[in-house]
Short mmCIF file of C-alpha atoms in Angstrom, two decimals:
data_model
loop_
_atom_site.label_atom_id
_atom_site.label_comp_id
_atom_site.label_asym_id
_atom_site.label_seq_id
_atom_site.Cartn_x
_atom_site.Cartn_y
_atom_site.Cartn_z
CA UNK A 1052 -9.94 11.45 -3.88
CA UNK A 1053 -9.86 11.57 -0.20
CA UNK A 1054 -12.84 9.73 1.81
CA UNK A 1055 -15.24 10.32 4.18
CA UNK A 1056 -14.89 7.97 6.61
CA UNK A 1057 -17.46 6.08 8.61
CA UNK A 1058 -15.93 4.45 11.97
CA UNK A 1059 -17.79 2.66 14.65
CA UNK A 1060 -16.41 2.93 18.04
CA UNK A 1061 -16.50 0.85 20.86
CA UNK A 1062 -17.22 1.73 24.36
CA UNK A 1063 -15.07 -1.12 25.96
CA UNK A 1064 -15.26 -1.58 30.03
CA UNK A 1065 -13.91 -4.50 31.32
CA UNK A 1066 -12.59 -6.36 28.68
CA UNK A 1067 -16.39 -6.10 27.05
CA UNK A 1068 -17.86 -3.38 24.86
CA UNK A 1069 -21.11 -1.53 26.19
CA UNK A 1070 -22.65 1.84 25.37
CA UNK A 1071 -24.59 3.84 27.34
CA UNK A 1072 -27.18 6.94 26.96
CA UNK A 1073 -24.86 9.99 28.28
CA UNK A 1074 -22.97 7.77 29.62
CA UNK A 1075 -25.28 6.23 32.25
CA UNK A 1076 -27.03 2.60 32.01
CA UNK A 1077 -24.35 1.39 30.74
CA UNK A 1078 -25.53 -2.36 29.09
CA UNK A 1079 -23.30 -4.90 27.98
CA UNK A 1080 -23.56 -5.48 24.28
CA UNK A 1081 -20.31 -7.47 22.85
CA UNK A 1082 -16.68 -9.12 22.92
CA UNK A 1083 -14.66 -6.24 21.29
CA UNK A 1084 -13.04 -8.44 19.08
CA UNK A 1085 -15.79 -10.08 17.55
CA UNK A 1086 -17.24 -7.10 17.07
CA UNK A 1087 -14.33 -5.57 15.88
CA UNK A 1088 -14.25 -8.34 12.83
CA UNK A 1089 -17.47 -7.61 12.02
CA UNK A 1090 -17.14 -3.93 11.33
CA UNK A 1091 -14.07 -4.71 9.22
CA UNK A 1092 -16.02 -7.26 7.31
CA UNK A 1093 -18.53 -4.78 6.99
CA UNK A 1094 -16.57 -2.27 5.45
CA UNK A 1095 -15.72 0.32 8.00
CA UNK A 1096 -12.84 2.40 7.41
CA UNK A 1097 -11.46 2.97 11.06
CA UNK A 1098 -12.38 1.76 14.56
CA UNK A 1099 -12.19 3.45 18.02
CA UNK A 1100 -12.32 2.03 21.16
CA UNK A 1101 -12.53 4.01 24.24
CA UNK A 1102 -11.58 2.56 27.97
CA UNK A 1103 -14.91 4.61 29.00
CA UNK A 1104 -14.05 3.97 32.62
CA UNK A 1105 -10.47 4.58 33.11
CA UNK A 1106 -10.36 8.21 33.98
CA UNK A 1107 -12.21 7.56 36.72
CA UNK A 1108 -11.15 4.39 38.09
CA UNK A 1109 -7.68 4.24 37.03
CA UNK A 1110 -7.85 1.38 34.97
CA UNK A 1111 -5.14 -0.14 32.86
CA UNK A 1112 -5.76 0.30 28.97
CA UNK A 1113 -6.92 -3.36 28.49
CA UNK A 1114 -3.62 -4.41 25.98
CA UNK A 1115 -4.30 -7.81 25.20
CA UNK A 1116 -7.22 -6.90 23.60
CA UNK A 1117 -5.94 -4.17 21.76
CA UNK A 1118 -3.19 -7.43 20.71
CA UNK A 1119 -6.39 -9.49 19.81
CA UNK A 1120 -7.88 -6.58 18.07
CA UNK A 1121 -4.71 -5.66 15.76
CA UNK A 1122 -4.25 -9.79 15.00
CA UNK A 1123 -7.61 -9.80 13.29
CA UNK A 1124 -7.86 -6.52 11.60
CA UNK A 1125 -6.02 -4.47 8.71
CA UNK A 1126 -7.98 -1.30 8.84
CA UNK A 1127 -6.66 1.83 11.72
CA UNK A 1128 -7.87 2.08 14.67
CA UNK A 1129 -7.51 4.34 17.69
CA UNK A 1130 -7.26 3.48 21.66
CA UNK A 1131 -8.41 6.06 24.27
CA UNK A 1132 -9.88 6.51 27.39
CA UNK A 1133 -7.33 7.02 30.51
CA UNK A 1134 -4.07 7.77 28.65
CA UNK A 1135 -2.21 9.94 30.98
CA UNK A 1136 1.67 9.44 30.10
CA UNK A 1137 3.73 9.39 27.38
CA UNK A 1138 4.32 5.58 28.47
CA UNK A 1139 1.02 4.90 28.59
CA UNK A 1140 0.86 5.97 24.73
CA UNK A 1141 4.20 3.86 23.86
CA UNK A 1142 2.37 0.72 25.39
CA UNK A 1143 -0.83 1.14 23.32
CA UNK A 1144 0.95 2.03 19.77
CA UNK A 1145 3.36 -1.03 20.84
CA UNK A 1146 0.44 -3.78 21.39
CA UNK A 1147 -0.96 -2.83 17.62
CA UNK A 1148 -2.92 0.65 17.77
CA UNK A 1149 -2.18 2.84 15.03
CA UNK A 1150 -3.58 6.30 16.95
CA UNK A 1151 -3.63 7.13 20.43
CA UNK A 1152 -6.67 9.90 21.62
CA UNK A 1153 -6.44 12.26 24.51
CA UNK A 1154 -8.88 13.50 26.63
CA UNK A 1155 -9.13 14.92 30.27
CA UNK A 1156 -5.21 14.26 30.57
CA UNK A 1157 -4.95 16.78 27.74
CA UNK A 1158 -6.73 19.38 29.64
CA UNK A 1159 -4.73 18.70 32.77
CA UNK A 1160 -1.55 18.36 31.38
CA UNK A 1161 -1.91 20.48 27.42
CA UNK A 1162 2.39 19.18 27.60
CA UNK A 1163 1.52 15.76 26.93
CA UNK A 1164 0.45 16.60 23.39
CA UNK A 1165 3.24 18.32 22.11
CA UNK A 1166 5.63 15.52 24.12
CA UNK A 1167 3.94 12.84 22.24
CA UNK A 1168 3.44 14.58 18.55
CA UNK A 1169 7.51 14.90 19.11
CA UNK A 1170 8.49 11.01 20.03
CA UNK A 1171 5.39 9.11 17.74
CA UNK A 1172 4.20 12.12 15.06
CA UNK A 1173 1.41 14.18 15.41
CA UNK A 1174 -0.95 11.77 12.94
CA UNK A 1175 -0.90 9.44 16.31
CA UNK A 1176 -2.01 11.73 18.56
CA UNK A 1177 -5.71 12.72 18.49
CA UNK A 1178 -7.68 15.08 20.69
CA UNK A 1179 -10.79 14.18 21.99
CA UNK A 1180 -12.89 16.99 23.06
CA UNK A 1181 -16.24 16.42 25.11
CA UNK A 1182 -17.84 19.65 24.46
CA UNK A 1183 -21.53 20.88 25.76
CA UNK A 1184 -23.18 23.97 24.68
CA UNK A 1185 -24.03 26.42 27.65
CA UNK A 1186 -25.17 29.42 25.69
CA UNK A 1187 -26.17 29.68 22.22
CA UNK A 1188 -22.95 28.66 20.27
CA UNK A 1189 -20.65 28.52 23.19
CA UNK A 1190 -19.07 25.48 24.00
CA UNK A 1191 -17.45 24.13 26.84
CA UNK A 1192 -14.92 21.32 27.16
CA UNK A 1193 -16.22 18.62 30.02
CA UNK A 1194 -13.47 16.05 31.36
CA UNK A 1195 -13.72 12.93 33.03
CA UNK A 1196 -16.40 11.38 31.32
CA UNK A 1197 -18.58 14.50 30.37
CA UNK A 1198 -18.76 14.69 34.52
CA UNK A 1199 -16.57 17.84 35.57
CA UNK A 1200 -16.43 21.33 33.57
CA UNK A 1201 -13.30 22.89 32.96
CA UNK A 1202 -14.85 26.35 31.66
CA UNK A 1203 -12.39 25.61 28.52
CA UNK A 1204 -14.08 27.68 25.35
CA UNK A 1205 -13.96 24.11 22.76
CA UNK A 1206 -12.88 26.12 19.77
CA UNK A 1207 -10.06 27.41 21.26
CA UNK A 1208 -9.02 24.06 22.95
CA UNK A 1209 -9.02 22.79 19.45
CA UNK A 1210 -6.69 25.77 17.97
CA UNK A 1211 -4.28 25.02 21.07
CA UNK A 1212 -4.52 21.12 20.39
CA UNK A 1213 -3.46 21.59 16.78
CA UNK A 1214 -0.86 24.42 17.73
CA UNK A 1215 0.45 21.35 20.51
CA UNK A 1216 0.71 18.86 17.68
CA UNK A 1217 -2.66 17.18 17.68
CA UNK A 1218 -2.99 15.37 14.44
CA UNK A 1219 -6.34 15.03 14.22
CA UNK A 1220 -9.53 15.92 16.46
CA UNK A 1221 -12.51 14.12 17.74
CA UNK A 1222 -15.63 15.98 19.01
CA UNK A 1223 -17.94 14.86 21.05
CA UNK A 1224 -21.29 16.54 21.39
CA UNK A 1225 -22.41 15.53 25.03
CA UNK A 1226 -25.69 17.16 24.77
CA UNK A 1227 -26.24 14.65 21.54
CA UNK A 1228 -24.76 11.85 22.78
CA UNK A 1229 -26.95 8.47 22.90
CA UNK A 1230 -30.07 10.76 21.36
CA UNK A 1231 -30.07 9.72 18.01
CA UNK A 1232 -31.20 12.94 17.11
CA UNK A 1233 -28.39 13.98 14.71
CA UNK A 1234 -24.32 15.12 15.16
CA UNK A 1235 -24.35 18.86 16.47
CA UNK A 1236 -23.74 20.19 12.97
CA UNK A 1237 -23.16 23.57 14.50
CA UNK A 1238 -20.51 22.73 16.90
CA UNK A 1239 -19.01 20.48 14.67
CA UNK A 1240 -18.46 23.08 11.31
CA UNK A 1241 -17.40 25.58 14.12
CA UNK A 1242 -14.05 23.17 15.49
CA UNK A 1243 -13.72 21.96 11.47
CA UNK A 1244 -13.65 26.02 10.97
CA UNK A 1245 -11.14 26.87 13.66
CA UNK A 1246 -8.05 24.16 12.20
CA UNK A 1247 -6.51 22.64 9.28
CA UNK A 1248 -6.23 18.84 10.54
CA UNK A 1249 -8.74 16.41 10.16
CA UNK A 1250 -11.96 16.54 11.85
CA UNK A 1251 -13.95 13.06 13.26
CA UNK A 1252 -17.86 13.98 14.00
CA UNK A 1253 -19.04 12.00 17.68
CA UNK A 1254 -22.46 12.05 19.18
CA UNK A 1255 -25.77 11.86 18.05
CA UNK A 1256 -25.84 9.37 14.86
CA UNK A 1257 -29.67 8.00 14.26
CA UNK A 1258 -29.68 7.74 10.84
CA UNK A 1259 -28.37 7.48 7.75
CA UNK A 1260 -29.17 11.29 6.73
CA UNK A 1261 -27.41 12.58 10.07
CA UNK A 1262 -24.06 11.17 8.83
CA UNK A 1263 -24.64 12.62 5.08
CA UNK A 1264 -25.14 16.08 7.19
CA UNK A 1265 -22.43 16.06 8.94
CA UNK A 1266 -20.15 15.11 6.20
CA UNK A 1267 -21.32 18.11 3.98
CA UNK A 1268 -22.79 20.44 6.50
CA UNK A 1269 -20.86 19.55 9.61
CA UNK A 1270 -17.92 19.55 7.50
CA UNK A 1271 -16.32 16.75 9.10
CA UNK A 1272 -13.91 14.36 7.76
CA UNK A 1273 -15.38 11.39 9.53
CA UNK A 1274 -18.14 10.65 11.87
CA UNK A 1275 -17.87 8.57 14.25
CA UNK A 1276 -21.42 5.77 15.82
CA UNK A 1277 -21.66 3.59 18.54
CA UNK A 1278 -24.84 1.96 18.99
CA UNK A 1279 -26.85 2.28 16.08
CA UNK A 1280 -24.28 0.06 14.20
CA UNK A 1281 -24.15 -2.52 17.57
CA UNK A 1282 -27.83 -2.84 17.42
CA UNK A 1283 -27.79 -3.44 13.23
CA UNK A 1284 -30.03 -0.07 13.34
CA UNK A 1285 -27.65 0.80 10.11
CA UNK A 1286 -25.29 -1.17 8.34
CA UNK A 1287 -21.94 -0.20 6.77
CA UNK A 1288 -22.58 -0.81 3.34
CA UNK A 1289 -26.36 0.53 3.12
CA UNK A 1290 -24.58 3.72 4.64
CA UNK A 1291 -22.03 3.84 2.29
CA UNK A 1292 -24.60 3.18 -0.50
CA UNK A 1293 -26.72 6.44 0.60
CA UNK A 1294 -23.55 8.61 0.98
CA UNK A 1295 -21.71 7.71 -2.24
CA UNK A 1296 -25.62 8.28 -3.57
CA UNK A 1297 -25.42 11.84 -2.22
CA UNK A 1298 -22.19 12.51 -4.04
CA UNK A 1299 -19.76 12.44 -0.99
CA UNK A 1300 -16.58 10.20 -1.50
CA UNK A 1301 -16.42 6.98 0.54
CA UNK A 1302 -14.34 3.68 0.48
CA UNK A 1303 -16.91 1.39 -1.09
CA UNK A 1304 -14.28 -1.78 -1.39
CA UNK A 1305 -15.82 -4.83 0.85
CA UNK A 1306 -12.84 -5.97 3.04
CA UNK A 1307 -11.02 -8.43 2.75
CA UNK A 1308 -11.45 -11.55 5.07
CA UNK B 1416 13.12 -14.52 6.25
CA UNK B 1417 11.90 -10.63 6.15
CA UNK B 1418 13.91 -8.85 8.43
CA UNK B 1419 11.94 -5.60 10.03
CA UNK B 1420 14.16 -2.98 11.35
CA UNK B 1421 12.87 -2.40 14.72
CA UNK B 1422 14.20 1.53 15.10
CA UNK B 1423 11.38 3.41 17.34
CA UNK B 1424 8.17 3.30 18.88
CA UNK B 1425 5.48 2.99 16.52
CA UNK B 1426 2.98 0.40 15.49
CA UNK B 1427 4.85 -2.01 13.67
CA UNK B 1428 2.94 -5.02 15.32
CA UNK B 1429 0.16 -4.49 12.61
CA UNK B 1430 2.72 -4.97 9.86
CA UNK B 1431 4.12 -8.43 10.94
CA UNK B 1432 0.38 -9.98 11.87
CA UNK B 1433 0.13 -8.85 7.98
CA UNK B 1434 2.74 -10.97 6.92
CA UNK B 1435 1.86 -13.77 8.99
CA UNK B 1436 -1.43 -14.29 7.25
CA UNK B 1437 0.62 -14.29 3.99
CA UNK B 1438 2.84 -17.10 5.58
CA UNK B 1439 5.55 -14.20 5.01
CA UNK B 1440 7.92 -15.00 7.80
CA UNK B 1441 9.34 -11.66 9.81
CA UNK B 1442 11.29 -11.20 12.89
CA UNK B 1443 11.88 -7.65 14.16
CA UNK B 1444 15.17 -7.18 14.31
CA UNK B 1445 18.42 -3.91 14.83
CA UNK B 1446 21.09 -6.92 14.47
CA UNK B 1447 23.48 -6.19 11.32
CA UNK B 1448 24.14 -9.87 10.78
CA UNK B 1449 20.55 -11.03 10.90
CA UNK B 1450 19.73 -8.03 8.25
CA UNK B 1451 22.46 -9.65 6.28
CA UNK B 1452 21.05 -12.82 6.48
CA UNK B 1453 17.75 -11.73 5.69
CA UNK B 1454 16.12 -12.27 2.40
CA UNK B 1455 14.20 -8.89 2.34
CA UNK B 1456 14.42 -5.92 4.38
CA UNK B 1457 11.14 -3.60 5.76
CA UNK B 1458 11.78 -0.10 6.96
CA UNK B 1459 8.62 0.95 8.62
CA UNK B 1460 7.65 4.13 9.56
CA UNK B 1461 7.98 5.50 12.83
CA UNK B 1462 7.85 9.61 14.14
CA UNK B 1463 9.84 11.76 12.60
CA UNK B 1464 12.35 11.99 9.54
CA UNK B 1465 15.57 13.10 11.80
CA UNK B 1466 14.39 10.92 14.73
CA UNK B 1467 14.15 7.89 12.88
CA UNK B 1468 18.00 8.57 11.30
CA UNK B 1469 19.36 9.39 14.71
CA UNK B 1470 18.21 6.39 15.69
CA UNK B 1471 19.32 4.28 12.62
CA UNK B 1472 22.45 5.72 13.00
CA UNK B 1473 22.59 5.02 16.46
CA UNK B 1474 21.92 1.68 16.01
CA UNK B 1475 24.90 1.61 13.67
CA UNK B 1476 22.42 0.25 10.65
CA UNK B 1477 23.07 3.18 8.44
CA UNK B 1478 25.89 1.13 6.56
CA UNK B 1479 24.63 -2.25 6.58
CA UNK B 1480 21.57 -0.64 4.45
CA UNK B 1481 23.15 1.01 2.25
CA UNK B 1482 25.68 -2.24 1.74
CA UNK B 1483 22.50 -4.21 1.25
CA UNK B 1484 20.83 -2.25 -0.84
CA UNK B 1485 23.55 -1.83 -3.33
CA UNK B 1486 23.86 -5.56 -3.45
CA UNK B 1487 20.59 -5.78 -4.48
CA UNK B 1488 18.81 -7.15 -1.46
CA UNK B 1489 14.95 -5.96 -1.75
CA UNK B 1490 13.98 -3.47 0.53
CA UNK B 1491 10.30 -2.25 1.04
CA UNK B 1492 10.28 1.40 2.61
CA UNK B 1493 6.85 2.09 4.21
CA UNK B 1494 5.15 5.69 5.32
CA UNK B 1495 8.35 7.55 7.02
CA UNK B 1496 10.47 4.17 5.83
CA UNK B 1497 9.81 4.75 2.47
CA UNK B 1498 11.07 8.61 2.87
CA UNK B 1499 14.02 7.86 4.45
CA UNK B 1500 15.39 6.52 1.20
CA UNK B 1501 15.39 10.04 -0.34
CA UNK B 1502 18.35 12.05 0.20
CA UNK B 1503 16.99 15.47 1.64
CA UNK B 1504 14.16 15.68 4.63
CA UNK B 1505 13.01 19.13 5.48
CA UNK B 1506 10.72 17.86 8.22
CA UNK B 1507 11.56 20.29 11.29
CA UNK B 1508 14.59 21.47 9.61
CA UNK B 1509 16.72 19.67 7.07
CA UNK B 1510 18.12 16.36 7.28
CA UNK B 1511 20.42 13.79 5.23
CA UNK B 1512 18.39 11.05 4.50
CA UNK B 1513 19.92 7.74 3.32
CA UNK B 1514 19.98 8.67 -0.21
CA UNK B 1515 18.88 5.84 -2.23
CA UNK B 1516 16.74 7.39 -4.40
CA UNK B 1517 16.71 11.16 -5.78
CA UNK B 1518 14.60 13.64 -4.14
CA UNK B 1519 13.10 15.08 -1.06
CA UNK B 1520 10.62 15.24 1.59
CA UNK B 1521 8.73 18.29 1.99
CA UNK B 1522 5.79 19.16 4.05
CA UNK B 1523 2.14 18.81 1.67
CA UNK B 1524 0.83 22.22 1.03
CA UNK B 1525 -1.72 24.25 3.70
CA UNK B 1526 -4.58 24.35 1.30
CA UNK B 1527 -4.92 21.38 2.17
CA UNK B 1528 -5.64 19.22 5.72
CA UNK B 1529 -2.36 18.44 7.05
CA UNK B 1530 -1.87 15.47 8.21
CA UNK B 1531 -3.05 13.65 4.71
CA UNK B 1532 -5.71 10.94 6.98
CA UNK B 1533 -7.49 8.44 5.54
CA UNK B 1534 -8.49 6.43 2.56
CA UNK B 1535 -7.20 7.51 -0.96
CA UNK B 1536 -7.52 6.16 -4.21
CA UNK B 1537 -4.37 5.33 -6.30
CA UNK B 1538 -3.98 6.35 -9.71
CA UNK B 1539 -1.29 3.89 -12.19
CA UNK B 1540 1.49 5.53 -13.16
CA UNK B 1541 3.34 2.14 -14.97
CA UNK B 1542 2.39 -1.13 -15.48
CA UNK B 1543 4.34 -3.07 -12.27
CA UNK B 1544 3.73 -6.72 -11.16
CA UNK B 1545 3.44 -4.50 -7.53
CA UNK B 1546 -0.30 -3.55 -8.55
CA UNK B 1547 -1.48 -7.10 -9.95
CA UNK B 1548 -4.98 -8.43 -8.83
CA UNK B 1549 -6.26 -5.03 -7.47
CA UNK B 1550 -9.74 -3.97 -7.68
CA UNK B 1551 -10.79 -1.28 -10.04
CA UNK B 1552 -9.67 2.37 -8.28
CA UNK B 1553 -7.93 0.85 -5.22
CA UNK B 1554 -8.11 2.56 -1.98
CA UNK B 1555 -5.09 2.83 0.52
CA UNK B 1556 -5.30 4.35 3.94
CA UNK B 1557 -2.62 7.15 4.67
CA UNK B 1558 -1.46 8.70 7.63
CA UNK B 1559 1.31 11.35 6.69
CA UNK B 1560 2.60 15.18 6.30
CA UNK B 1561 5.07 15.32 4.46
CA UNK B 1562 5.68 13.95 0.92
CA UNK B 1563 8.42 13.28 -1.33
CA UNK B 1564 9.11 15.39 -3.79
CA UNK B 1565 12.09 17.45 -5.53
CA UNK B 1566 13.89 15.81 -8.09
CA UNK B 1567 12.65 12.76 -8.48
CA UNK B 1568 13.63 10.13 -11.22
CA UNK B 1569 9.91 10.17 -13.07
CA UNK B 1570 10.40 6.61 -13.98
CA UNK B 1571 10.42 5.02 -10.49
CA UNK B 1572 7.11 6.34 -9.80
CA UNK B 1573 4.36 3.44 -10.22
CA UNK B 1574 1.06 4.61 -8.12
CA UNK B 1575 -0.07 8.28 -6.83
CA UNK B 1576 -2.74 9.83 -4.94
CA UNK B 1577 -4.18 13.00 -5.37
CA UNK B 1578 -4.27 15.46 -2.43
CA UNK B 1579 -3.47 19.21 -2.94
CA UNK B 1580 -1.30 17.61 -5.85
CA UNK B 1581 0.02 15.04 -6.90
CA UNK B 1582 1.70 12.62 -3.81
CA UNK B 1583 4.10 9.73 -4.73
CA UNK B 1584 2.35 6.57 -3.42
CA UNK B 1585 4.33 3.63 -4.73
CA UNK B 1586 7.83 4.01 -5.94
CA UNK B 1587 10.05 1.45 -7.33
CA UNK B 1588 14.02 1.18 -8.61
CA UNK B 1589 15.13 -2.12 -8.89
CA UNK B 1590 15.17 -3.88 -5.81
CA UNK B 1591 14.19 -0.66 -3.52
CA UNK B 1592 9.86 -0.61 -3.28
CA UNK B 1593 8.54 2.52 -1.23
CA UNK B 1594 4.87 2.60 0.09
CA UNK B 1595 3.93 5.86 1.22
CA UNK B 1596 0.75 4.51 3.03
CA UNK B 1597 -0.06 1.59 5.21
CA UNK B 1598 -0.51 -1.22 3.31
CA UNK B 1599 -1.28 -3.09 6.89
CA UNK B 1600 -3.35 -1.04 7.41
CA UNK B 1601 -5.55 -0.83 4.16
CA UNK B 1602 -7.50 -3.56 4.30
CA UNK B 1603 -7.54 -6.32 0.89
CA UNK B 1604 -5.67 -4.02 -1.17
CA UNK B 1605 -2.88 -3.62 1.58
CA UNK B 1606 -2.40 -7.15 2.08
CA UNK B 1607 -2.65 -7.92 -1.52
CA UNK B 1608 0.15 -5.47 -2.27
CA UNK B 1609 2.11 -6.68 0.62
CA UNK B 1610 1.17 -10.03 -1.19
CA UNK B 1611 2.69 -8.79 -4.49
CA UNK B 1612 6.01 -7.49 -2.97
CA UNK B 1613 6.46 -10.60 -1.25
CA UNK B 1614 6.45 -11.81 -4.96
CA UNK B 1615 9.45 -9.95 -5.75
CA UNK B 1616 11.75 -11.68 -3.06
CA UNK B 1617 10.26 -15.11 -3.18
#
């Protein structure tokens, strides 16, 4: 049977991985490689790292370290955070990431999807949505860091990402973000709803029941934590323990070193 | 010396740190006489079906393959790779594929998530030195929408998984080996079964 799966991501800025509380006070935490190793030891089943700062500052995707990253792993893992070209996408998947994920370039430029789902296959190309609620479930995609509106309705960005060739989809609850309060389960089962590729849960992780909720609930395929696996608040395998104890399917094999 | 055909854009960096830590020496290569040469060919997997045969065809490497092949030179097909051995691909259309093995590649059903993403279970269909030393219910990680399918020969089918039926996950005749996921990519039991196919050529 298919898994859930459980992958940390790291906020990387500067060659170092931080995470902040909606995206503000950003504090240093780790080297993204070490870090990286760790998870995989641990028994996560993807990893994400996001250039948090790029869209803003035009950064460079930081490539060695997605080189570093790929030499000392053998699970998936994704890249995002400033993609804005097609060659920008051929460098990443060429220094060792297996997915590429889209965000405010997306919105400015919906072409790139479709362009990119052609050349590399839509299972590379993932759409990551920054949504906030602004009515009572309505949902609008932010850009740029959760900074700047685009008035976008989120459940229809999603239909038009998978329609472009999106292969999967990553939402990102701002509102939740950094609380530890819980995944927005609502906004969540409402994008998992509205398409037929998978579905990766961001924003909000605390504990170990919010990712067993929005696994069943949320209906998500994955769900995605930053800090409370950084800071040790949960580990990998008690998670997995408590989910595969609540019936939902996980990869329980401990990885190889 | 494995020689990886180096046809398109993808990740195929992962695969070759892979065989590195199994001292499993690869070069990325598109030159006919180093595939000759070679001891072992790898056919990753790389966007899709009639991209990746325009481009082997392009590359002229169409007929060194199949000269290869038929020789008896061990080639490992992975994800798309692994497809491109069948002789039908009705991915956006429908394409000649290189025909080693019967069958097709069709697109896995809508009642189910397509793209197929993440970690699956394989379940033994024959007893094959490719699935020594794996752990009880072994999970692979898969990134793929279409399958093959069609008229395949049953007896070249070693391991499936099971997602809105049943999806051919390791295939073997003779010296052609097709992995339908990423064993780079799936952690001890990847590199174990890269492991275990490097035992074939050795």
């Amino acid at each position: 049977m298919l898994a859930k799966r459980i992958i940390p991501c790291l906020d990387v800025d500067k060659g170092r991985v931080v995470k902040g509380k909606k995206f503000q006070n950003i504090q240093d935490v780790a080297d993204p490689v070490e870090l990286a190793k760790r998870y995989n030891e641990a028994g996560a089943d993807e990893l994400v790292f996001y250039d948090i700062t790029a869209s803003n500052e035009e950064r460079d995707i930081f490539l060695d370290v997605v080189e570093n990253v790929a030499k000392e792993i053998a699970i998936p893992f994704t890249v995002g955070g400033g993609i804005r070209t097609v060659d920008d996408i051929h460098k990443v998947l060429r220094s060792g990431a297996d997915k590429v994920s889209i965000n405010s370039a997306a919105v400015q430029n919906p072409e790139i999807i479709k362009e990119a789902a052609l050349k590399f296959g839509s299972q590379c190309i993932v759409l990551s949505i920054d949504a906030k609620e602004v009515a009572a479930n309505n949902w609008l995609v932010y850009i740029n860091g959760g900074r700047k509106n685009t008035g976008i309705d989120a459940i229809e960005w999603a239909k038009r990402g998978e329609n472009l060739g999106a292969g999967e989809i990553v939402i990102n609850a701002i509102d939740a973000d950094g609380e530890k309060n819980g995944y927005n389960i609502a906004l969540t089962k409402a994008i998992a709803d509205a398409v037929n590729i998978p579905i990766v849960a961001s924003g909000g992780a605390g504990t170990i029941q919010h990712f067993a909720d929005v696994l069943t609930e949320g209906a998500a395929d994955a769900a995605l934590a930053a800090s409370v696996f950084h800071y040790e608040e949960i580990s990998i395998p008690e998670l997995k323990n408590y989910l595969e104890s609540e019936a939902i399917t996980v990869r329980s094999e401990i990885e190889w070193k | 010396m494995i020689a990886i055909i180096d046809y398109g854009a993808g990740n195929i960096k992962s695969l070759q740190f892979a065989l590195d830590k199994l001292k499993l020496e690869s070069e990325l290569t598109t030159d006919p006489q180093f595939i000759r040469d070679a001891k072992s060919i790898i056919l990753p997997g790389v966007g899709a079906f009639k991209d990746a045969m325009d481009a082997l065809n392009e590359l002229d490497l169409v007929s060194v393959l199949k000269q290869e092949i038929s020789a008896g030179k061990p080639i490992l097909g992975i994800c798309l790779g692994m497809q491109l051995f069948y002789e039908q691909g009705f991915e956006d259309g429908s394409w000649e594929g290189l025909g080693f093995l019967k069958g097709s590649v069709n697109r896995i059903t809508d009642s189910v998530k397509v793209p197929h993403m993440g970690w699956n279970t394989l379940t033994q269909h024959q007893d094959s030195s490719l699935l020594h030393n794996l752990t009880d219910n072994p999970s692979v990680y898969f990134v793929h929408s279409y399958a093959v399918g069609g008229n395949l020969e049953k007896d070249t089918l070693v391991a499936s998984a099971q997602y809105g039926g049943t999806i051919p996950a390791i295939v073997k005749k003779g010296n052609i080996v097709g992995m339908q996921f990423h064993p780079e990519k799936s952690g001890k039991t990847g590199i174990q079964l890269l492991k275990n196919y490097g035992g074939l050529i050795s």
